[in-house]
């Protein structure tokens, strides 16, 4: 008996693929049946040539999706750029429009995952559990150098009160902190929950802890610079789980050297694409700024792992496939926050 030849399902090419991406996307592709092509390499002007007969490219935070790449994607008949993340500062949306490509993202896969990581950074920097862990293993039970402060009663300033900022506000409210927020839009629900919306300047002046949760764009680039640092309290704690470009690294290094910044927790770094998501333990790192940052005892660097929970990776895979399915079927997505172009 002759079997009917079934049409092949569209092909999705993944860039910057990690082992866990393959695990989660292959698992949830069972319900979609796409052809999946995984590339370890970053998408950029050179690697775009790897694409053939592909309908969709699936990219992550450090892939380069500028006009030159988009032009080549269009020439190769790619129809959709599917971001498997929330932030989209690495994609030139104007160019995507110009070349008639659809762009989608996963707007809120697990805001709690990122908010909870920001909290983990605050608690680690404050109570120095990483140092305590190592100390007691060496049978050093001394407390000298581990002194922290109560979070209860401290003023926490949140910049950007979208999905993640909101989730973060709920947690710090639970700690008994006074919560200030700045966003281009005021959230009345949050105000009812006790959050006070203030100017950016007031955030800088009054906060003991400042946590960044706004996107990186022309307005927010280098939000933390010499001028904003000069307004801040002595020994302020700054937490950045958003995008590296929000911080002007050289100014922050100066702030740490002068003692103005008492604690810095960064899950993102403006030159991270050369380092993060890869094992460089055998390499000579050429980036002096990150080496200087990592040398401070009051700086905690994590390698863009705030999103990295089981729940988040499940949602990322499911929402990405649903976005692709909607765009292929109806050129639109019901969840408007997911559709960028
Ligand atoms: P969202 O879109 O829900 O919220 C962003 C908020 O920032 C909005 O309320 C918006 O009005 C506000 N905003 C925009 N421009 C602003 C400005 N100039 N000043 C102050 N606020 C401004 O985004 P979501 O999901 O809360 O994510 C926030 C950021 O977190 C993303 O843009 C992304 O860069 C980052 N992120 C980091 C992850 C990690 O693993 N480290 C994972 C997911 C997101």
Short mmCIF file of C-alpha atoms and ligand atoms in Angstrom, two decimals:
data_model
loop_
_atom_site.label_atom_id
_atom_site.label_comp_id
_atom_site.label_asym_id
_atom_site.label_seq_id
_atom_site.Cartn_x
_atom_site.Cartn_y
_atom_site.Cartn_z
CA UNK A 1 0.00 0.00 0.00
CA UNK A 2 1.30 3.45 -0.91
CA UNK A 3 1.45 5.92 1.99
CA UNK A 4 0.39 9.51 1.24
CA UNK A 5 3.28 11.97 1.29
CA UNK A 6 2.57 14.45 4.06
CA UNK A 7 3.69 18.05 3.51
CA UNK A 8 6.68 18.96 5.66
CA UNK A 9 5.92 21.24 8.58
CA UNK A 10 7.66 24.64 8.57
CA UNK A 11 11.28 24.79 9.69
CA UNK A 12 12.39 26.77 12.75
CA UNK A 13 16.12 27.58 13.05
CA UNK A 14 17.36 28.26 16.57
CA UNK A 15 20.45 30.39 17.21
CA UNK A 16 22.56 30.60 20.40
CA UNK A 17 21.18 27.19 21.34
CA UNK A 18 22.04 25.79 24.75
CA UNK A 19 21.45 22.21 25.88
CA UNK A 20 18.40 23.25 27.89
CA UNK A 21 16.85 25.01 24.86
CA UNK A 22 16.99 21.73 22.92
CA UNK A 23 15.50 19.79 25.84
CA UNK A 24 12.53 22.11 26.33
CA UNK A 25 11.79 22.94 22.68
CA UNK A 26 12.02 19.30 21.56
CA UNK A 27 9.76 18.24 24.42
CA UNK A 28 7.00 20.73 23.57
CA UNK A 29 7.39 20.39 19.78
CA UNK A 30 5.57 17.04 20.04
CA UNK A 31 2.28 18.96 19.83
CA UNK A 32 3.45 21.18 16.94
CA UNK A 33 5.69 18.95 14.80
CA UNK A 34 7.92 21.67 13.35
CA UNK A 35 11.28 20.81 11.81
CA UNK A 36 13.80 22.11 14.31
CA UNK A 37 17.30 23.18 13.31
CA UNK A 38 19.61 24.00 16.22
CA UNK A 39 22.71 26.17 15.83
CA UNK A 40 25.00 26.80 18.82
CA UNK A 41 26.33 29.94 17.23
CA UNK A 42 25.01 33.46 17.69
CA UNK A 43 22.98 34.88 14.79
CA UNK A 44 24.92 37.69 13.13
CA UNK A 45 25.93 38.94 9.68
CA UNK A 46 28.25 35.95 9.14
CA UNK A 47 26.13 33.13 10.56
CA UNK A 48 22.91 34.17 8.84
CA UNK A 49 24.31 32.23 5.86
CA UNK A 50 23.63 28.97 7.73
CA UNK A 51 19.93 29.40 7.05
CA UNK A 52 18.28 27.57 4.17
CA UNK A 53 14.64 26.68 3.49
CA UNK A 54 13.69 28.16 6.84
CA UNK A 55 10.41 29.88 7.65
CA UNK A 56 11.24 31.03 11.17
CA UNK A 57 14.38 32.01 13.08
CA UNK A 58 14.24 31.73 16.85
CA UNK A 59 16.68 34.04 18.61
CA UNK A 60 17.75 34.96 22.14
CA UNK A 61 19.05 38.03 23.97
CA UNK A 62 22.52 38.29 22.44
CA UNK A 63 21.75 37.42 18.84
CA UNK A 64 22.42 40.30 16.48
CA UNK A 65 19.27 41.14 14.55
CA UNK A 66 20.24 44.42 12.89
CA UNK A 67 19.20 45.72 9.47
CA UNK A 68 21.97 43.85 7.62
CA UNK A 69 20.91 40.54 9.18
CA UNK A 70 17.22 41.23 8.60
CA UNK A 71 17.86 42.03 4.93
CA UNK A 72 19.59 38.68 4.52
CA UNK A 73 16.81 36.89 6.38
CA UNK A 74 14.28 38.42 3.99
CA UNK A 75 16.39 37.40 0.98
CA UNK A 76 16.40 33.85 2.35
CA UNK A 77 12.60 33.93 2.54
CA UNK A 78 12.43 33.82 6.34
CA UNK A 79 9.00 35.10 7.40
CA UNK A 80 9.19 35.29 11.18
CA UNK A 81 11.73 36.29 13.81
CA UNK A 82 10.60 34.62 17.04
CA UNK A 83 12.36 35.89 20.15
CA UNK A 84 12.43 33.33 22.95
CA UNK A 85 12.77 36.13 25.52
CA UNK A 86 10.91 39.25 26.68
CA UNK A 87 13.43 42.02 25.89
CA UNK A 88 13.84 42.97 22.22
CA UNK A 89 16.50 45.72 22.23
CA UNK A 90 18.71 43.55 19.97
CA UNK A 91 16.18 43.58 17.10
CA UNK A 92 15.80 46.46 14.63
CA UNK A 93 12.00 46.56 14.46
CA UNK A 94 11.96 49.30 11.80
CA UNK A 95 14.07 47.13 9.51
CA UNK A 96 11.78 44.15 10.16
CA UNK A 97 8.82 46.29 9.08
CA UNK A 98 10.71 47.50 6.00
CA UNK A 99 11.52 43.94 4.90
CA UNK A 100 8.06 42.65 5.81
CA UNK A 101 9.12 40.21 8.51
CA UNK A 102 6.94 39.46 11.52
CA UNK A 103 8.61 39.69 14.96
CA UNK A 104 7.22 38.10 18.11
CA UNK A 105 8.44 37.60 21.68
CA UNK A 106 7.48 35.93 24.93
CA UNK A 107 6.29 38.90 26.96
CA UNK A 108 5.71 37.42 30.41
CA UNK A 109 6.87 33.82 30.65
CA UNK A 110 7.61 34.04 34.35
CA UNK A 111 8.06 37.54 35.76
CA UNK A 112 8.37 35.87 39.15
CA UNK A 113 11.49 33.98 38.03
CA UNK A 114 13.32 37.25 37.33
CA UNK A 115 11.90 39.08 40.36
CA UNK A 116 12.90 36.20 42.65
CA UNK A 117 16.44 36.23 41.24
CA UNK A 118 16.69 39.96 41.96
CA UNK A 119 15.69 39.14 45.54
CA UNK A 120 18.28 36.33 45.68
CA UNK A 121 20.93 38.89 44.67
CA UNK A 122 19.78 41.35 47.35
CA UNK A 123 19.82 38.70 50.07
CA UNK A 124 23.19 37.30 49.01
CA UNK A 125 24.85 40.72 48.87
CA UNK A 126 23.31 41.73 52.18
CA UNK A 127 23.63 38.59 54.30
CA UNK A 128 26.70 37.20 52.48
CA UNK A 129 25.43 33.63 52.45
CA UNK A 130 27.91 32.78 49.67
CA UNK A 131 30.77 33.68 52.01
CA UNK A 132 29.20 31.90 54.98
CA UNK A 133 28.78 28.73 52.88
CA UNK A 134 32.49 28.65 52.05
CA UNK A 135 33.57 29.64 55.55
CA UNK A 136 31.83 26.89 57.48
CA UNK A 137 33.11 24.29 55.03
CA UNK A 138 36.60 25.41 56.09
CA UNK A 139 35.50 25.09 59.74
CA UNK A 140 35.64 28.86 60.10
CA UNK A 141 32.63 29.73 62.25
CA UNK A 142 33.55 33.37 62.78
CA UNK A 143 30.93 36.04 61.97
CA UNK A 144 33.39 38.86 61.34
CA UNK A 145 32.74 40.46 57.97
CA UNK A 146 29.28 38.94 57.57
CA UNK A 147 27.31 41.82 59.09
CA UNK A 148 24.11 42.61 57.17
CA UNK A 149 21.12 44.92 57.58
CA UNK A 150 17.37 44.41 58.05
CA UNK A 151 15.46 44.73 54.80
CA UNK A 152 12.40 45.54 56.86
CA UNK A 153 11.89 49.30 56.87
CA UNK A 154 14.37 50.04 54.07
CA UNK A 155 13.37 52.08 51.02
CA UNK A 156 13.41 50.15 47.76
CA UNK A 157 13.19 52.07 44.47
CA UNK A 158 11.90 50.21 41.43
CA UNK A 159 12.52 51.60 37.94
CA UNK A 160 10.06 50.02 35.50
CA UNK A 161 6.86 48.54 36.90
CA UNK A 162 5.88 46.14 34.12
CA UNK A 163 5.44 42.43 34.71
CA UNK A 164 8.75 41.92 36.50
CA UNK A 165 8.77 45.21 38.42
CA UNK A 166 5.26 44.42 39.70
CA UNK A 167 6.23 40.92 40.86
CA UNK A 168 9.33 42.37 42.53
CA UNK A 169 7.26 45.07 44.28
CA UNK A 170 4.97 42.42 45.80
CA UNK A 171 7.93 40.57 47.31
CA UNK A 172 9.65 43.60 48.78
CA UNK A 173 6.32 44.84 50.14
CA UNK A 174 6.11 41.48 51.93
CA UNK A 175 9.53 42.11 53.46
CA UNK A 176 8.14 45.30 55.01
CA UNK A 177 10.09 47.69 52.79
CA UNK A 178 8.91 51.15 51.81
CA UNK A 179 8.43 50.81 48.05
CA UNK A 180 8.96 53.71 45.63
CA UNK A 181 8.51 53.31 41.89
CA UNK A 182 9.16 55.18 38.68
CA UNK A 183 7.64 54.29 35.33
CA UNK A 184 6.43 56.27 32.33
CA UNK A 185 2.95 55.09 33.30
CA UNK A 186 1.62 55.02 36.86
CA UNK A 187 -0.02 51.78 37.97
CA UNK A 188 -3.07 52.48 40.17
CA UNK A 189 -3.35 48.84 41.29
CA UNK A 190 0.19 49.03 42.65
CA UNK A 191 -0.62 52.30 44.37
CA UNK A 192 -3.51 50.54 46.13
CA UNK A 193 -1.00 47.92 47.28
CA UNK A 194 1.11 50.61 48.94
CA UNK A 195 3.64 51.46 46.22
CA UNK A 196 4.35 55.20 45.87
CA UNK A 197 5.05 56.48 42.35
CA UNK A 198 7.66 59.23 42.41
CA UNK A 199 10.07 60.99 40.03
CA UNK A 200 13.26 59.30 38.90
CA UNK A 201 15.19 61.84 40.90
CA UNK A 202 13.33 60.91 44.10
CA UNK A 203 14.10 57.22 43.45
CA UNK A 204 17.80 58.07 43.18
CA UNK A 205 17.78 60.32 46.26
CA UNK A 206 15.71 58.26 48.69
CA UNK A 207 16.33 54.59 47.94
CA UNK A 208 18.54 52.27 49.94
CA UNK A 209 18.15 49.67 47.20
CA UNK A 210 17.48 50.44 43.52
CA UNK A 211 16.30 47.64 41.25
CA UNK A 212 16.13 48.12 37.47
CA UNK A 213 13.21 46.56 35.60
CA UNK A 214 12.72 48.83 32.57
CA UNK A 215 13.67 47.92 29.01
CA UNK A 216 16.87 49.16 27.39
CA UNK A 217 16.12 51.89 24.85
CA UNK A 218 17.42 55.33 23.87
CA UNK A 219 15.83 56.91 26.96
CA UNK A 220 17.08 54.35 29.48
CA UNK A 221 20.61 53.76 28.14
CA UNK A 222 23.13 54.60 30.89
CA UNK A 223 20.36 55.47 33.33
CA UNK A 224 22.93 54.71 36.01
CA UNK A 225 25.75 57.15 35.23
CA UNK A 226 27.86 59.73 37.05
CA UNK A 227 24.93 62.16 37.38
CA UNK A 228 22.41 59.68 38.76
CA UNK A 229 25.03 58.16 41.08
CA UNK A 230 25.79 61.61 42.51
CA UNK A 231 22.16 61.86 43.68
CA UNK A 232 22.15 58.49 45.44
CA UNK A 233 22.61 57.68 49.11
CA UNK A 234 26.03 56.61 50.32
CA UNK A 235 26.41 52.78 50.15
CA UNK A 236 23.35 52.37 47.93
CA UNK A 237 22.62 48.87 46.64
CA UNK A 238 22.01 48.64 42.88
CA UNK A 239 20.47 45.55 41.29
CA UNK A 240 20.27 45.10 37.52
CA UNK A 241 18.45 42.08 36.14
CA UNK A 242 17.21 43.98 33.09
CA UNK A 243 19.83 44.86 30.47
CA UNK A 244 23.53 45.72 30.83
CA UNK A 245 23.26 48.95 28.84
CA UNK A 246 21.18 50.55 31.61
CA UNK A 247 24.43 50.96 33.53
CA UNK A 248 27.49 52.93 32.43
CA UNK A 249 30.08 50.44 33.64
CA UNK A 250 33.04 52.84 34.03
CA UNK A 251 30.97 55.15 36.32
CA UNK A 252 29.79 52.24 38.42
CA UNK A 253 33.38 51.03 38.86
CA UNK A 254 34.30 54.53 40.07
CA UNK A 255 31.25 54.51 42.38
CA UNK A 256 32.38 51.20 43.87
CA UNK A 257 35.96 52.41 44.35
CA UNK A 258 34.74 55.56 46.13
CA UNK A 259 32.37 53.54 48.33
CA UNK A 260 29.31 55.40 47.00
CA UNK A 261 27.92 52.08 45.81
CA UNK A 262 27.83 49.72 48.76
CA UNK A 263 26.58 46.69 46.85
CA UNK A 264 26.11 45.85 43.18
CA UNK A 265 24.21 42.85 41.83
CA UNK A 266 24.21 42.40 38.07
CA UNK A 267 22.68 39.56 36.09
CA UNK A 268 23.31 41.44 32.85
CA UNK A 269 26.34 43.27 31.46
CA UNK A 270 26.64 45.50 28.41
CA UNK A 271 29.44 43.38 26.89
CA UNK A 272 27.86 40.09 27.96
CA UNK A 273 27.51 38.61 24.48
CA UNK A 274 31.27 37.91 24.44
CA UNK A 275 31.14 36.04 27.76
CA UNK A 276 27.80 34.89 29.06
CA UNK A 277 26.26 31.46 28.41
CA UNK A 278 29.72 29.98 27.70
CA UNK A 279 32.44 28.33 29.81
CA UNK A 280 35.52 30.59 29.69
CA UNK A 281 37.29 28.98 32.65
CA UNK A 282 40.37 28.13 30.53
CA UNK A 283 40.50 31.47 28.71
CA UNK A 284 42.29 34.75 29.34
CA UNK A 285 39.44 37.20 29.60
CA UNK A 286 40.20 40.35 27.59
CA UNK A 287 37.40 42.44 29.10
CA UNK A 288 39.10 44.41 31.89
CA UNK A 289 35.88 46.05 33.08
CA UNK A 290 34.16 42.77 33.98
CA UNK A 291 37.36 41.52 35.64
CA UNK A 292 37.50 44.71 37.72
CA UNK A 293 33.82 44.37 38.63
CA UNK A 294 34.27 40.75 39.70
CA UNK A 295 37.23 41.71 41.88
CA UNK A 296 35.10 43.78 44.28
CA UNK A 297 33.95 41.85 47.36
CA UNK A 298 30.61 43.68 47.31
CA UNK A 299 29.74 42.84 43.69
CA UNK A 300 27.75 39.80 42.65
CA UNK A 301 27.70 38.87 38.98
CA UNK A 302 25.43 36.15 37.61
CA UNK A 303 25.47 35.29 33.92
CA UNK A 304 21.97 36.24 32.76
CA UNK A 305 20.29 33.48 34.72
CA UNK A 306 17.36 35.36 36.24
CA UNK A 307 14.93 33.76 33.78
CA UNK A 308 16.33 30.28 34.32
CA UNK A 309 13.61 28.26 36.02
CA UNK A 310 11.73 25.16 34.95
CA UNK A 311 8.45 27.09 34.81
CA UNK A 312 9.96 29.87 32.70
CA UNK A 313 11.58 27.51 30.17
CA UNK A 314 8.29 25.62 29.81
CA UNK A 315 6.39 28.85 29.12
CA UNK A 316 9.09 30.12 26.75
CA UNK A 317 8.82 26.96 24.61
CA UNK A 318 5.01 26.85 24.62
CA UNK A 319 4.46 30.56 23.96
CA UNK A 320 7.13 30.65 21.23
CA UNK A 321 5.50 27.73 19.40
CA UNK A 322 2.02 29.24 19.84
CA UNK A 323 3.26 32.59 18.51
CA UNK A 324 4.76 30.88 15.46
CA UNK A 325 1.61 28.86 14.86
CA UNK A 326 -0.63 31.97 14.99
CA UNK A 327 1.64 33.97 12.72
CA UNK A 328 1.90 31.18 10.16
CA UNK A 329 -1.87 30.61 10.20
CA UNK A 330 -3.30 34.13 10.47
CA UNK A 331 -0.32 36.53 10.31
CA UNK A 332 -1.37 37.81 13.73
CA UNK A 333 -1.24 36.90 17.43
CA UNK A 334 -4.17 37.32 19.82
CA UNK A 335 -1.83 38.33 22.66
CA UNK A 336 -0.88 41.79 21.37
CA UNK A 337 2.06 42.11 23.80
CA UNK A 338 3.70 39.17 22.01
CA UNK A 339 3.57 40.77 18.57
CA UNK A 340 6.24 43.41 17.97
CA UNK A 341 5.88 43.81 14.20
P1 LIG B 1 7.42 44.93 30.64
O1 LIG B 1 7.33 45.38 29.22
O2 LIG B 1 6.29 44.18 31.25
O3 LIG B 1 7.72 46.19 31.59
C1 LIG B 1 8.64 47.19 31.30
C2 LIG B 1 8.19 48.44 32.03
O4 LIG B 1 9.18 49.44 31.85
C3 LIG B 1 6.86 49.02 31.52
O5 LIG B 1 5.97 49.24 32.58
C4 LIG B 1 7.27 50.30 30.82
O6 LIG B 1 6.27 51.31 30.90
C5 LIG B 1 8.50 50.66 31.64
N1 LIG B 1 9.35 51.64 30.97
C6 LIG B 1 9.54 51.85 29.65
N2 LIG B 1 10.36 52.88 29.45
C7 LIG B 1 10.69 53.36 30.68
C8 LIG B 1 11.49 54.43 31.12
N3 LIG B 1 12.11 55.24 30.26
N4 LIG B 1 11.62 54.62 32.44
C9 LIG B 1 10.97 53.81 33.33
N5 LIG B 1 10.19 52.80 32.96
C10 LIG B 1 10.04 52.57 31.65
O7 LIG B 1 8.77 44.10 30.72
P2 LIG B 1 9.17 43.00 31.80
O8 LIG B 1 8.68 41.68 31.37
O9 LIG B 1 8.83 43.49 33.16
O10 LIG B 1 10.76 42.99 31.62
C11 LIG B 1 11.56 44.10 31.95
C12 LIG B 1 12.95 43.90 31.39
O11 LIG B 1 13.58 42.81 32.07
C13 LIG B 1 12.98 43.48 29.90
O12 LIG B 1 12.97 44.61 29.06
C14 LIG B 1 14.25 42.71 29.80
O13 LIG B 1 15.26 43.59 29.38
C15 LIG B 1 14.54 42.24 31.22
N6 LIG B 1 14.52 40.79 31.38
C16 LIG B 1 15.61 40.17 31.91
C17 LIG B 1 15.62 38.81 32.10
C18 LIG B 1 16.79 38.09 32.73
O14 LIG B 1 16.86 36.85 32.67
N7 LIG B 1 17.73 38.79 33.35
C19 LIG B 1 14.49 37.99 31.71
C20 LIG B 1 13.35 38.74 31.22
C21 LIG B 1 13.40 40.10 31.04
#
